[in-house]
Amino acid sequence: MPNIKSAIKRVQITRKRTLRNASLKSMLRTSIKKFHVTLQSGDLEAAERQLREAIRRIDKSVTKGILHRNAAARKKSHLTRKFQAAVKEQQTQQTA
């Protein structure tokens, strides 16, 4: 434990931020998992809503400094591509 007042304050701030970051990261992961589960169920309308929510959480995590912007772009790209593939697959099944 530090003895200097400013160092003590920094430890407290770090604890608070660590808790906040862990919470936001968990919410981000949960929203991505919800999207995957909804996509697997085949309900594309609900999956689209979950995709929007996941992308919104990803963008917020970038502004909060939890994710790097390139990592966020990569995650959004992967999620969008999965959704588009599911849409294409459903369209081909309907025409066949």
Tab-separated table of C-alpha atoms in Angstrom:
chain	number	residue	atom	x	y	z
A	1	MET	CA	0.000	0.000	0.000
A	2	PRO	CA	1.435	3.403	-0.919
A	3	ASN	CA	2.243	6.008	1.713
A	4	ILE	CA	2.071	9.118	-0.456
A	5	LYS	CA	-1.326	10.805	-0.682
A	6	SER	CA	-1.319	11.137	-4.474
A	7	ALA	CA	-0.315	7.490	-4.874
A	8	ILE	CA	-3.147	6.407	-2.571
A	9	LYS	CA	-5.593	8.382	-4.700
A	10	ARG	CA	-4.236	6.815	-7.894
A	11	VAL	CA	-4.802	3.329	-6.436
A	12	GLN	CA	-8.407	4.239	-5.610
A	13	ILE	CA	-8.999	5.665	-9.085
A	14	THR	CA	-7.468	2.596	-10.698
A	15	ARG	CA	-9.758	0.307	-8.676
A	16	LYS	CA	-12.842	2.275	-9.713
A	17	ARG	CA	-11.873	2.309	-13.373
A	18	THR	CA	-11.010	-1.383	-13.356
A	19	LEU	CA	-14.448	-2.230	-11.991
A	20	ARG	CA	-16.166	0.038	-14.508
A	21	ASN	CA	-14.145	-1.380	-17.404
A	22	ALA	CA	-14.859	-4.966	-16.327
A	23	SER	CA	-18.574	-4.212	-16.147
A	24	LEU	CA	-18.678	-2.553	-19.561
A	25	LYS	CA	-16.582	-5.313	-21.122
A	26	SER	CA	-18.964	-7.904	-19.707
A	27	MET	CA	-21.987	-6.057	-21.129
A	28	LEU	CA	-20.230	-5.907	-24.502
A	29	ARG	CA	-19.521	-9.637	-24.527
A	30	THR	CA	-23.092	-10.380	-23.443
A	31	SER	CA	-24.582	-8.323	-26.264
A	32	ILE	CA	-22.356	-10.092	-28.802
A	33	LYS	CA	-23.376	-13.501	-27.416
A	34	LYS	CA	-27.054	-12.505	-27.559
A	35	PHE	CA	-26.592	-11.612	-31.222
A	36	HIS	CA	-25.022	-15.005	-31.964
A	37	VAL	CA	-27.794	-16.878	-30.134
A	38	THR	CA	-30.518	-14.904	-31.913
A	39	LEU	CA	-28.841	-15.455	-35.268
A	40	GLN	CA	-28.662	-19.205	-34.626
A	41	SER	CA	-32.380	-19.261	-33.831
A	42	GLY	CA	-33.112	-17.953	-37.323
A	43	ASP	CA	-35.106	-14.859	-36.346
A	44	LEU	CA	-33.441	-12.287	-38.602
A	45	GLU	CA	-35.478	-9.309	-37.390
A	46	ALA	CA	-34.478	-9.933	-33.787
A	47	ALA	CA	-30.926	-10.659	-34.914
A	48	GLU	CA	-30.799	-7.302	-36.667
A	49	ARG	CA	-31.917	-5.555	-33.467
A	50	GLN	CA	-29.278	-7.453	-31.501
A	51	LEU	CA	-26.667	-6.550	-34.124
A	52	ARG	CA	-27.480	-2.857	-33.777
A	53	GLU	CA	-27.266	-3.133	-30.006
A	54	ALA	CA	-23.913	-4.950	-30.196
A	55	ILE	CA	-22.493	-2.365	-32.600
A	56	ARG	CA	-23.720	0.427	-30.335
A	57	ARG	CA	-21.988	-1.190	-27.348
A	58	ILE	CA	-18.802	-1.703	-29.371
A	59	ASP	CA	-18.758	1.975	-30.361
A	60	LYS	CA	-19.339	3.049	-26.774
A	61	SER	CA	-16.516	0.835	-25.541
A	62	VAL	CA	-14.174	2.587	-27.978
A	63	THR	CA	-15.122	6.015	-26.645
A	64	LYS	CA	-14.611	4.774	-23.064
A	65	GLY	CA	-11.159	3.423	-23.946
A	66	ILE	CA	-12.011	-0.225	-23.384
A	67	LEU	CA	-11.456	-1.347	-26.978
A	68	HIS	CA	-9.017	-0.105	-29.583
A	69	ARG	CA	-10.784	1.424	-32.580
A	70	ASN	CA	-9.283	-1.087	-35.016
A	71	ALA	CA	-10.345	-4.007	-32.825
A	72	ALA	CA	-13.836	-2.510	-32.680
A	73	ALA	CA	-13.958	-2.134	-36.455
A	74	ARG	CA	-12.867	-5.753	-36.824
A	75	LYS	CA	-15.554	-6.967	-34.411
A	76	LYS	CA	-18.272	-4.950	-36.156
A	77	SER	CA	-17.137	-6.276	-39.511
A	78	HIS	CA	-17.249	-9.889	-38.331
A	79	LEU	CA	-20.720	-9.502	-36.834
A	80	THR	CA	-22.078	-7.745	-39.924
A	81	ARG	CA	-20.632	-10.381	-42.246
A	82	LYS	CA	-22.236	-13.175	-40.208
A	83	PHE	CA	-25.583	-11.387	-40.366
A	84	GLN	CA	-25.309	-10.811	-44.128
A	85	ALA	CA	-24.397	-14.470	-44.671
A	86	ALA	CA	-27.480	-15.531	-42.714
A	87	VAL	CA	-29.671	-13.185	-44.771
A	88	LYS	CA	-28.266	-14.576	-48.030
A	89	GLU	CA	-28.743	-18.138	-46.844
A	90	GLN	CA	-32.379	-17.470	-45.953
A	91	GLN	CA	-32.985	-15.818	-49.327
A	92	THR	CA	-31.572	-18.807	-51.201
A	93	GLN	CA	-33.745	-21.158	-49.148
A	94	GLN	CA	-36.849	-19.142	-49.975
A	95	THR	CA	-36.172	-19.130	-53.718
A	96	ALA	CA	-35.417	-22.844	-53.835
